[in-house]
Short mmCIF file of C-alpha atoms in Angstrom, two decimals:
data_model
loop_
_atom_site.label_atom_id
_atom_site.label_comp_id
_atom_site.label_asym_id
_atom_site.label_seq_id
_atom_site.Cartn_x
_atom_site.Cartn_y
_atom_site.Cartn_z
CA UNK R 1 -35.59 -88.16 -8.55
CA UNK R 2 -33.44 -85.53 -6.86
CA UNK R 3 -32.59 -84.66 -3.25
CA UNK R 4 -34.30 -81.69 -1.64
CA UNK R 5 -33.06 -78.20 -2.48
CA UNK R 6 -29.65 -77.87 -0.86
CA UNK R 7 -28.58 -74.73 -2.69
CA UNK R 8 -28.51 -72.65 0.52
CA UNK R 9 -25.97 -75.02 2.06
CA UNK R 10 -22.36 -74.47 1.01
CA UNK R 11 -20.16 -77.56 1.32
CA UNK R 12 -17.46 -77.68 3.97
CA UNK R 13 -14.03 -76.97 2.46
CA UNK R 14 -11.28 -78.85 4.33
CA UNK R 15 -7.59 -78.07 4.27
CA UNK R 16 -5.73 -79.85 1.48
CA UNK R 17 -3.99 -83.11 2.36
CA UNK R 18 -0.50 -84.35 1.53
CA UNK R 19 -1.63 -87.08 -0.86
CA UNK R 20 -3.95 -84.70 -2.72
CA UNK R 21 -1.30 -82.01 -3.20
CA UNK R 22 1.42 -84.51 -4.08
CA UNK R 23 -0.78 -86.07 -6.77
CA UNK R 24 -1.85 -82.73 -8.25
CA UNK R 25 1.66 -81.25 -8.36
CA UNK R 26 3.67 -84.39 -9.03
CA UNK R 27 5.61 -84.05 -5.79
CA UNK R 28 7.01 -86.62 -3.38
CA UNK R 29 4.57 -86.85 -0.41
CA UNK R 30 7.51 -87.35 1.95
CA UNK R 31 8.85 -83.93 0.98
CA UNK R 32 5.65 -82.07 1.94
CA UNK R 33 4.81 -80.39 5.24
CA UNK R 34 1.09 -80.20 5.97
CA UNK R 35 0.09 -77.19 8.06
CA UNK R 36 -3.41 -76.72 6.70
CA UNK R 37 -5.75 -78.63 9.04
CA UNK R 38 -4.65 -77.75 12.60
CA UNK R 39 -3.62 -81.34 13.32
CA UNK R 40 -1.22 -82.32 16.07
CA UNK R 41 2.28 -82.51 14.54
CA UNK R 42 3.33 -84.89 17.33
CA UNK R 43 0.69 -87.40 16.33
CA UNK R 44 -1.54 -89.32 18.69
CA UNK R 45 -0.88 -90.08 22.32
CA UNK R 46 1.29 -93.23 22.48
CA UNK R 47 -1.10 -94.54 25.11
CA UNK R 48 -3.99 -94.03 22.69
CA UNK R 49 -2.12 -95.88 19.94
CA UNK R 50 -1.52 -98.80 22.32
CA UNK R 51 -5.22 -98.80 23.19
CA UNK R 52 -6.15 -98.96 19.50
CA UNK R 53 -3.87 -101.96 18.94
CA UNK R 54 -5.21 -103.66 22.04
CA UNK R 55 -8.80 -103.16 20.97
CA UNK R 56 -8.03 -104.52 17.52
CA UNK R 57 -6.57 -107.62 19.14
CA UNK R 58 -9.55 -107.99 21.49
CA UNK R 59 -11.99 -107.71 18.62
CA UNK R 60 -13.98 -105.10 16.74
CA UNK R 61 -17.18 -107.09 16.58
CA UNK R 62 -18.82 -105.65 19.70
CA UNK R 63 -20.83 -102.44 20.04
CA UNK R 64 -19.17 -99.72 22.15
CA UNK R 65 -21.53 -99.79 25.12
CA UNK R 66 -19.01 -100.29 27.94
CA UNK R 67 -16.37 -98.07 26.31
CA UNK R 68 -18.93 -95.31 25.82
CA UNK R 69 -19.99 -95.54 29.47
CA UNK R 70 -16.38 -95.55 30.69
CA UNK R 71 -15.50 -92.49 28.62
CA UNK R 72 -18.59 -90.64 29.79
CA UNK R 73 -17.73 -91.32 33.42
CA UNK R 74 -14.11 -90.25 32.97
CA UNK R 75 -15.02 -87.00 31.26
CA UNK R 76 -17.65 -86.22 33.89
CA UNK R 77 -15.07 -86.75 36.63
CA UNK R 78 -12.54 -84.58 34.79
CA UNK R 79 -14.94 -81.63 34.64
CA UNK R 80 -16.79 -82.17 37.90
CA UNK R 81 -20.21 -82.69 36.33
CA UNK R 82 -22.76 -85.50 36.44
CA UNK R 83 -22.36 -88.38 33.99
CA UNK R 84 -25.65 -87.37 32.36
CA UNK R 85 -24.16 -84.00 31.44
CA UNK R 86 -21.64 -85.52 29.02
CA UNK R 87 -22.80 -86.30 25.49
CA UNK R 88 -20.11 -88.37 23.75
CA UNK R 89 -20.27 -87.73 20.01
CA UNK R 90 -18.52 -88.61 16.73
CA UNK R 91 -16.29 -85.54 16.74
CA UNK R 92 -17.36 -82.03 17.68
CA UNK R 93 -19.36 -82.02 14.44
CA UNK R 94 -21.52 -84.74 15.96
CA UNK R 95 -22.09 -82.56 19.01
CA UNK R 96 -23.27 -79.72 16.77
CA UNK R 97 -25.74 -82.07 15.08
CA UNK R 98 -27.04 -83.50 18.35
CA UNK R 99 -27.64 -80.02 19.73
CA UNK R 100 -29.41 -79.00 16.52
CA UNK R 101 -31.63 -82.08 16.77
CA UNK R 102 -32.41 -81.40 20.40
CA UNK R 103 -33.15 -77.69 20.07
CA UNK R 104 -34.31 -76.70 16.60
CA UNK R 105 -37.87 -76.74 15.33
CA UNK R 106 -38.20 -76.29 11.55
CA UNK R 107 -37.79 -72.64 10.64
CA UNK R 108 -36.10 -71.59 13.88
CA UNK R 109 -32.85 -69.67 13.52
CA UNK R 110 -29.30 -69.96 14.73
CA UNK R 111 -26.83 -67.10 15.05
CA UNK R 112 -23.27 -67.86 13.92
CA UNK R 113 -19.99 -65.92 13.75
CA UNK R 114 -18.70 -64.68 10.40
CA UNK R 115 -16.04 -65.69 9.60
CA UNK R 116 -16.43 -69.00 11.36
CA UNK R 117 -16.76 -72.76 11.16
CA UNK R 118 -19.14 -73.46 8.29
CA UNK R 119 -20.65 -76.55 9.89
CA UNK R 120 -22.62 -74.44 12.39
CA UNK R 121 -24.74 -73.21 9.47
CA UNK R 122 -24.70 -76.52 7.63
CA UNK R 123 -26.07 -78.41 10.62
CA UNK R 124 -28.82 -75.85 11.18
CA UNK R 125 -29.93 -76.10 7.56
CA UNK R 126 -29.74 -79.90 7.63
CA UNK R 127 -32.28 -79.69 10.47
CA UNK R 128 -34.50 -77.24 8.55
CA UNK R 129 -33.32 -74.20 10.47
CA UNK R 130 -32.47 -70.68 9.33
CA UNK R 131 -29.13 -68.91 9.76
CA UNK R 132 -28.20 -65.38 10.80
CA UNK R 133 -24.68 -64.03 11.30
CA UNK R 134 -22.77 -61.70 13.57
CA UNK R 135 -19.58 -60.21 12.18
CA UNK R 136 -16.08 -60.43 13.59
CA UNK R 137 -14.07 -57.49 12.32
CA UNK R 138 -10.64 -57.99 10.81
CA UNK R 139 -9.97 -54.30 11.49
CA UNK R 140 -10.54 -54.96 15.22
CA UNK R 141 -8.33 -58.04 15.25
CA UNK R 142 -11.35 -60.36 15.27
CA UNK R 143 -12.17 -59.33 18.84
CA UNK R 144 -15.08 -61.31 20.31
CA UNK R 145 -17.51 -59.67 22.71
CA UNK R 146 -21.06 -60.13 23.92
CA UNK R 147 -22.00 -56.76 22.44
CA UNK R 148 -21.15 -57.79 18.88
CA UNK R 149 -23.29 -60.94 19.15
CA UNK R 150 -26.13 -59.12 20.90
CA UNK R 151 -26.17 -56.38 18.26
CA UNK R 152 -27.17 -59.05 15.73
CA UNK R 153 -29.32 -61.14 18.10
CA UNK R 154 -33.02 -61.41 17.34
CA UNK R 155 -34.23 -64.20 19.59
CA UNK R 156 -32.46 -67.03 17.76
CA UNK R 157 -32.81 -70.50 19.26
CA UNK R 158 -29.04 -71.15 19.23
CA UNK R 159 -26.04 -68.82 19.29
CA UNK R 160 -22.69 -70.36 18.36
CA UNK R 161 -19.55 -68.83 19.83
CA UNK R 162 -16.03 -70.13 19.30
CA UNK R 163 -13.20 -69.82 21.81
CA UNK R 164 -10.49 -70.01 20.58
CA UNK R 165 -11.96 -68.95 17.25
CA UNK R 166 -11.23 -70.65 13.96
CA UNK R 167 -9.62 -69.24 11.82
CA UNK R 168 -8.58 -66.16 13.83
CA UNK R 169 -7.51 -67.72 17.15
CA UNK R 170 -9.13 -65.05 19.34
CA UNK R 171 -10.98 -65.87 22.58
CA UNK R 172 -14.04 -64.94 24.58
CA UNK R 173 -13.43 -63.72 28.11
CA UNK R 174 -15.52 -65.61 30.65
CA UNK R 175 -17.10 -62.33 31.72
CA UNK R 176 -18.29 -61.80 28.13
CA UNK R 177 -19.75 -65.32 27.98
CA UNK R 178 -21.58 -64.62 31.22
CA UNK R 179 -22.90 -61.31 29.87
CA UNK R 180 -24.20 -63.06 26.76
CA UNK R 181 -25.89 -65.82 28.75
CA UNK R 182 -27.61 -63.32 31.00
CA UNK R 183 -28.78 -61.11 28.13
CA UNK R 184 -30.39 -63.64 25.77
CA UNK R 185 -33.90 -65.08 26.09
CA UNK R 186 -34.41 -68.08 28.37
CA UNK R 187 -35.12 -70.26 25.32
CA UNK R 188 -31.86 -69.36 23.53
CA UNK R 189 -29.04 -71.88 23.86
CA UNK R 190 -25.49 -70.50 23.81
CA UNK R 191 -23.11 -73.13 22.42
CA UNK R 192 -19.43 -72.52 23.20
CA UNK R 193 -17.11 -74.38 20.84
CA UNK R 194 -13.85 -75.15 22.67
CA UNK R 195 -12.30 -77.45 20.09
CA UNK R 196 -8.97 -75.71 20.71
CA UNK R 197 -9.54 -75.28 24.43
CA UNK R 198 -6.48 -77.26 25.54
CA UNK R 199 -4.24 -74.64 23.95
CA UNK R 200 -5.90 -71.80 25.85
CA UNK R 201 -4.94 -70.57 29.30
CA UNK R 202 -8.46 -69.36 30.05
CA UNK R 203 -10.90 -71.47 32.10
CA UNK R 204 -13.42 -73.58 30.24
CA UNK R 205 -17.02 -72.41 30.09
CA UNK R 206 -17.94 -75.83 31.44
CA UNK R 207 -17.42 -74.17 34.80
CA UNK R 208 -20.55 -72.07 34.17
CA UNK R 209 -22.93 -75.02 33.77
CA UNK R 210 -23.92 -74.89 37.45
CA UNK R 211 -25.23 -71.35 36.91
CA UNK R 212 -26.90 -71.51 33.49
CA UNK R 213 -29.27 -74.00 31.89
CA UNK R 214 -29.03 -72.37 28.45
CA UNK R 215 -25.35 -73.25 27.91
CA UNK R 216 -23.64 -76.12 26.15
CA UNK R 217 -19.88 -76.53 25.67
CA UNK R 218 -18.26 -78.65 22.98
CA UNK R 219 -14.80 -80.21 23.03
CA UNK R 220 -12.92 -82.65 20.83
CA UNK R 221 -10.08 -85.16 20.89
CA UNK R 222 -9.08 -84.18 17.33
CA UNK R 223 -6.63 -81.39 18.13
CA UNK R 224 -4.41 -81.52 21.21
CA UNK R 225 -5.05 -85.23 21.76
CA UNK R 226 -4.21 -86.05 18.15
CA UNK R 227 -7.18 -88.31 17.43
CA UNK R 228 -8.66 -86.48 14.42
CA UNK R 229 -8.84 -89.68 12.38
CA UNK R 230 -11.05 -91.41 14.95
CA UNK R 231 -13.74 -88.70 15.11
CA UNK R 232 -14.43 -88.50 18.84
CA UNK R 233 -15.69 -85.49 20.78
CA UNK R 234 -18.27 -84.49 23.38
CA UNK R 235 -20.60 -81.83 24.66
CA UNK R 236 -21.13 -80.81 28.28
CA UNK R 237 -24.70 -79.71 28.89
CA UNK R 238 -27.04 -78.68 31.76
CA UNK R 239 -28.29 -81.50 33.93
CA UNK R 240 -31.87 -80.26 33.58
CA UNK R 241 -32.17 -81.44 29.97
CA UNK R 242 -29.60 -84.22 29.93
CA UNK R 243 -32.16 -86.92 29.12
CA UNK R 244 -32.56 -85.53 25.60
CA UNK R 245 -29.33 -87.33 24.64
CA UNK R 246 -30.97 -90.73 24.36
CA UNK R 247 -33.51 -89.27 21.94
CA UNK R 248 -31.04 -87.54 19.59
CA UNK R 249 -28.02 -89.83 19.76
CA UNK R 250 -27.31 -91.99 16.72
CA UNK R 251 -27.02 -95.59 18.00
CA UNK R 252 -23.40 -96.38 18.88
CA UNK R 253 -22.13 -93.44 16.82
CA UNK R 254 -18.93 -93.05 18.86
CA UNK R 255 -17.09 -96.22 17.92
CA UNK R 256 -15.32 -98.66 20.24
CA UNK R 257 -11.79 -97.88 19.05
CA UNK R 258 -12.32 -94.13 19.33
CA UNK R 259 -13.73 -94.41 22.85
CA UNK R 260 -10.85 -96.61 24.01
CA UNK R 261 -8.27 -94.31 22.43
CA UNK R 262 -9.87 -91.27 24.07
CA UNK R 263 -9.87 -92.99 27.46
CA UNK R 264 -6.14 -93.67 27.14
CA UNK R 265 -5.35 -90.20 25.80
CA UNK R 266 -6.94 -88.59 28.86
CA UNK R 267 -4.26 -90.27 30.97
CA UNK R 268 -1.34 -89.14 28.82
CA UNK R 269 -0.43 -85.86 30.46
CA UNK R 270 3.04 -85.84 28.91
CA UNK R 271 1.65 -85.89 25.38
CA UNK R 272 -0.77 -83.05 26.09
CA UNK R 273 1.96 -80.96 27.73
CA UNK R 274 4.28 -81.50 24.77
CA UNK R 275 1.53 -80.65 22.29
CA UNK R 276 0.50 -77.45 24.07
CA UNK R 277 4.05 -76.21 24.73
CA UNK R 278 5.03 -76.92 21.12
CA UNK R 279 2.05 -74.96 19.80
CA UNK R 280 2.82 -72.02 22.09
CA UNK R 281 6.39 -71.90 20.81
CA UNK R 282 5.29 -72.16 17.16
CA UNK R 283 2.69 -69.40 17.54
CA UNK R 284 5.22 -67.02 19.02
CA UNK R 285 7.83 -67.90 16.41
CA UNK R 286 5.46 -67.26 13.51
CA UNK R 287 4.19 -64.02 15.01
CA UNK R 288 7.75 -62.75 15.47
CA UNK R 289 9.46 -64.08 12.34
CA UNK R 290 6.83 -64.11 9.58
CA UNK R 291 7.07 -61.14 7.22
CA UNK R 292 3.33 -60.49 7.28
CA UNK R 293 0.89 -59.11 9.87
CA UNK R 294 -0.54 -61.81 12.14
CA UNK R 295 -3.40 -61.91 14.62
CA UNK R 296 -3.17 -62.86 18.28
CA UNK R 297 -3.99 -66.55 18.65
CA UNK R 298 -4.69 -68.89 21.57
CA UNK R 299 -5.05 -71.97 19.35
CA UNK R 300 -2.62 -74.20 17.45
CA UNK R 301 -2.46 -71.97 14.39
CA UNK R 302 -1.80 -68.41 13.32
CA UNK R 303 -3.79 -66.30 10.86
CA UNK R 304 -1.63 -64.10 8.64
CA UNK R 305 -2.65 -61.24 6.37
CA UNK R 306 -0.67 -61.86 3.17
CA UNK R 307 -2.66 -59.83 0.64
CA UNK R 308 -3.38 -62.55 -1.92
CA UNK R 309 -4.17 -65.72 0.00
CA UNK R 310 -4.81 -67.92 -3.03
CA UNK R 311 -1.53 -67.07 -4.70
CA UNK R 312 0.54 -67.36 -1.51
CA UNK R 313 -1.06 -70.69 -0.60
CA UNK R 314 -0.53 -72.03 -4.11
CA UNK R 315 3.11 -70.97 -4.23
CA UNK R 316 3.65 -72.37 -0.75
CA UNK R 317 2.26 -75.75 -1.83
CA UNK R 318 4.59 -75.82 -4.81
CA UNK R 319 7.46 -75.14 -2.41
CA UNK R 320 6.40 -78.05 -0.20
CA UNK R 321 4.47 -76.35 2.62
CA UNK R 322 0.69 -76.81 2.62
CA UNK R 323 -1.20 -73.99 4.37
CA UNK R 324 -4.85 -72.94 4.41
CA UNK R 325 -6.14 -70.35 1.98
CA UNK R 326 -8.87 -68.63 4.02
CA UNK R 327 -10.88 -67.39 1.04
CA UNK R 328 -13.53 -69.98 1.92
CA UNK R 329 -13.90 -68.20 5.28
CA UNK R 330 -14.52 -64.92 3.47
CA UNK R 331 -10.93 -63.79 4.08
CA UNK R 332 -9.26 -63.71 0.65
CA UNK R 333 -6.27 -61.84 2.02
CA UNK R 334 -5.46 -64.31 4.80
CA UNK R 335 -3.82 -67.70 5.21
CA UNK R 336 -3.98 -69.91 8.28
CA UNK R 337 -0.80 -71.73 9.26
CA UNK R 338 -1.05 -74.63 11.69
CA UNK R 339 1.61 -75.01 14.35
CA UNK R 340 4.11 -77.66 13.33
CA UNK R 341 7.13 -79.06 15.08
CA UNK R 342 9.98 -76.59 15.55
CA UNK R 343 11.67 -77.82 12.38
CA UNK R 344 8.43 -77.71 10.37
CA UNK R 345 7.54 -74.26 11.66
CA UNK R 346 10.95 -72.79 10.86
CA UNK R 347 10.82 -74.30 7.38
CA UNK R 348 7.33 -72.91 6.83
CA UNK R 349 8.31 -69.40 7.90
CA UNK R 350 11.43 -69.42 5.73
CA UNK R 351 9.42 -70.69 2.76
CA UNK R 352 6.62 -68.16 3.21
CA UNK R 353 9.00 -65.24 3.71
CA UNK R 354 10.65 -66.10 0.41
CA UNK R 355 7.26 -66.20 -1.32
CA UNK R 356 6.07 -62.98 0.31
CA UNK R 357 9.20 -61.18 -0.87
CA UNK R 358 8.23 -62.11 -4.44
CA UNK R 359 4.45 -61.52 -4.37
CA UNK R 360 4.13 -58.51 -2.03
CA UNK R 361 4.42 -55.12 -3.73
CA UNK R 362 7.37 -53.05 -2.56
#
């Protein structure tokens, strides 16, 4: 037997890891700098690491009921919403799946940005939905507006918007989010992905939940909090349909260790401040010093137009700096460079400038 026809679903292509590149190229892993997956170069919150060790000592044999409740309450208090409005999930990907389960009937459509995070489409198709796209223009600097989404809108059940956007780094203004929410049908859910929200200076769309019951906002602990390996995230949703969570949630999907680490990370203001300030410095440094056009970014990465992304990324790997070839996003001329530490970022820029001098026509 065979699984159902999955030919319409393209697999997610992650950034290459240190071990993978080191093995393929015969390099020493310790000599490589990984700037391909938008991870926190400062690691996890020390408080979160302590919480992981403590939970391991206390035992991993219990289901995460209390930890899940505690994290829900803490997140609700942080954002000034009711506990029922927080859906704790296994990463932001889990939030996408839960919202697809809650909203999509077979054959209904979702509207997604192109380029954009491929899992929006994957989740819709996993739940027997259809996918339409609205285009972000490279020529316009990947500007994001309600008009561009509405031009492609045809009554889809879900519209995904990303702020800051991956891989471009651009943002939605709150006024544009409001315009979109007011313009779509009552039965269309607007999902705002704020996975990189901690790096942005704009207010979260969670602040609009009191006004709109067709809005959901996703966040994650993978980026600024440095907990990517634990897969913990959440969605903030309208109180009017909060009870759907119990019907779509996978039992105990957010594990005990992840919940405890997230609880501790929320209290580590110093780690968040360091992570955000470091990313701001790295973005500015790359935009000023890289010998290639870059796009304005509010996230922990910069998108650069290098002409031949595959070649530049390959040469960069051989030189010890792993970056993201954005061909899988439909941007064969662009690479995405995650913000590293100051030393890592300077090394990356020096390495890439040397490569660009060789591969870019005079």
